[in-house]
């Protein structure tokens, strides 16, 4: 049986799996934001950007950035 959970972002009920900790909608939204950040960091002059600069330039929440950093670890 699939495990149902409430999305921590929007509260929607969804089927939880190990690759996703949010519902389909939030996952897609997050993926787009991730792309924005990845594109930003791919530029040579942005490689050493401080996290606050990344937040300022991409508009992505700091909490989300930290979540991605943890995922890479
Ligand atoms: Zn959601």
PDB file of C-alpha atoms and ligand atoms in Angstrom:
ATOM      1  CA  UNK A   1       0.000   0.000   0.000  1.00  0.00           C
ATOM      2  CA  UNK A   2       1.254   3.429  -0.941  1.00  0.00           C
ATOM      3  CA  UNK A   3       1.831   5.789   1.892  1.00  0.00           C
ATOM      4  CA  UNK A   4      -0.320   8.909   1.876  1.00  0.00           C
ATOM      5  CA  UNK A   5       1.001  12.133   3.324  1.00  0.00           C
ATOM      6  CA  UNK A   6       0.062  15.783   3.518  1.00  0.00           C
ATOM      7  CA  UNK A   7       2.315  17.976   1.416  1.00  0.00           C
ATOM      8  CA  UNK A   8       4.380  20.099   3.857  1.00  0.00           C
ATOM      9  CA  UNK A   9       4.155  23.001   1.389  1.00  0.00           C
ATOM     10  CA  UNK A  10       0.465  23.244   0.521  1.00  0.00           C
ATOM     11  CA  UNK A  11      -1.260  20.543   2.577  1.00  0.00           C
ATOM     12  CA  UNK A  12      -2.472  18.500  -0.400  1.00  0.00           C
ATOM     13  CA  UNK A  13      -2.757  14.758   0.201  1.00  0.00           C
ATOM     14  CA  UNK A  14      -0.313  12.868  -1.991  1.00  0.00           C
ATOM     15  CA  UNK A  15       1.408   9.505  -2.340  1.00  0.00           C
ATOM     16  CA  UNK A  16       4.752   9.764  -0.642  1.00  0.00           C
ATOM     17  CA  UNK A  17       7.884   8.256  -2.164  1.00  0.00           C
ATOM     18  CA  UNK A  18      11.569   8.550  -1.309  1.00  0.00           C
ATOM     19  CA  UNK A  19      12.338  10.930  -4.172  1.00  0.00           C
ATOM     20  CA  UNK A  20       9.612  13.409  -3.315  1.00  0.00           C
ATOM     21  CA  UNK A  21       8.842  15.106  -0.058  1.00  0.00           C
ATOM     22  CA  UNK A  22       6.159  17.328  -1.594  1.00  0.00           C
ATOM     23  CA  UNK A  23       3.103  16.818  -3.822  1.00  0.00           C
ATOM     24  CA  UNK A  24       3.317  16.762  -7.636  1.00  0.00           C
ATOM     25  CA  UNK A  25       2.443  20.471  -7.941  1.00  0.00           C
ATOM     26  CA  UNK A  26       4.997  21.675  -5.424  1.00  0.00           C
ATOM     27  CA  UNK A  27       7.576  19.278  -6.850  1.00  0.00           C
ATOM     28  CA  UNK A  28       7.177  20.844 -10.297  1.00  0.00           C
ATOM     29  CA  UNK A  29       7.303  24.376  -8.906  1.00  0.00           C
ATOM     30  CA  UNK A  30      10.411  23.489  -6.932  1.00  0.00           C
ATOM     31  CA  UNK A  31      12.011  21.940  -9.982  1.00  0.00           C
ATOM     32  CA  UNK A  32      11.574  25.188 -11.927  1.00  0.00           C
ATOM     33  CA  UNK A  33      13.108  27.187  -9.095  1.00  0.00           C
ATOM     34  CA  UNK A  34      15.952  24.684  -8.927  1.00  0.00           C
ATOM     35  CA  UNK A  35      16.585  25.255 -12.645  1.00  0.00           C
ATOM     36  CA  UNK A  36      16.684  29.007 -12.064  1.00  0.00           C
ATOM     37  CA  UNK A  37      19.299  28.598  -9.333  1.00  0.00           C
ATOM     38  CA  UNK A  38      21.307  26.047 -11.329  1.00  0.00           C
ATOM     39  CA  UNK A  39      21.374  28.395 -14.337  1.00  0.00           C
ATOM     40  CA  UNK A  40      22.457  31.261 -12.102  1.00  0.00           C
ATOM     41  CA  UNK A  41      25.289  29.258 -10.518  1.00  0.00           C
ATOM     42  CA  UNK A  42      26.500  27.938 -13.857  1.00  0.00           C
ATOM     43  CA  UNK A  43      27.731  31.413 -14.780  1.00  0.00           C
ATOM     44  CA  UNK A  44      31.399  31.776 -13.927  1.00  0.00           C
ATOM     45  CA  UNK A  45      30.993  35.030 -12.010  1.00  0.00           C
ATOM     46  CA  UNK A  46      28.262  33.509  -9.836  1.00  0.00           C
ATOM     47  CA  UNK A  47      30.054  30.311  -8.800  1.00  0.00           C
ATOM     48  CA  UNK A  48      31.238  31.767  -5.532  1.00  0.00           C
ATOM     49  CA  UNK A  49      28.077  33.756  -4.839  1.00  0.00           C
ATOM     50  CA  UNK A  50      26.979  34.002  -1.203  1.00  0.00           C
ATOM     51  CA  UNK A  51      23.657  32.350  -0.395  1.00  0.00           C
ATOM     52  CA  UNK A  52      22.094  35.765   0.316  1.00  0.00           C
ATOM     53  CA  UNK A  53      23.109  36.917  -3.162  1.00  0.00           C
ATOM     54  CA  UNK A  54      21.533  33.812  -4.693  1.00  0.00           C
ATOM     55  CA  UNK A  55      18.299  34.534  -2.788  1.00  0.00           C
ATOM     56  CA  UNK A  56      18.365  38.154  -3.929  1.00  0.00           C
ATOM     57  CA  UNK A  57      19.102  37.407  -7.590  1.00  0.00           C
ATOM     58  CA  UNK A  58      16.911  34.343  -8.104  1.00  0.00           C
ATOM     59  CA  UNK A  59      14.071  35.095  -5.684  1.00  0.00           C
ATOM     60  CA  UNK A  60      14.283  31.557  -4.302  1.00  0.00           C
ATOM     61  CA  UNK A  61      13.708  31.146  -0.554  1.00  0.00           C
ATOM     62  CA  UNK A  62      16.764  30.480   1.569  1.00  0.00           C
ATOM     63  CA  UNK A  63      15.087  27.497   3.255  1.00  0.00           C
ATOM     64  CA  UNK A  64      14.677  25.861  -0.142  1.00  0.00           C
ATOM     65  CA  UNK A  65      18.336  26.443  -1.007  1.00  0.00           C
ATOM     66  CA  UNK A  66      19.411  24.825   2.256  1.00  0.00           C
ATOM     67  CA  UNK A  67      17.164  21.874   1.523  1.00  0.00           C
ATOM     68  CA  UNK A  68      18.907  21.367  -1.842  1.00  0.00           C
ATOM     69  CA  UNK A  69      22.326  21.713  -0.271  1.00  0.00           C
ATOM     70  CA  UNK A  70      21.406  18.936   2.167  1.00  0.00           C
ATOM     71  CA  UNK A  71      20.245  16.760  -0.707  1.00  0.00           C
ATOM     72  CA  UNK A  72      23.656  17.072  -2.406  1.00  0.00           C
ATOM     73  CA  UNK A  73      25.411  15.998   0.801  1.00  0.00           C
TER      74      UNK A  73
HETATM   75 ZN1  LIG B   1       2.125  20.700  -2.330  1.00  0.00          ZN
END
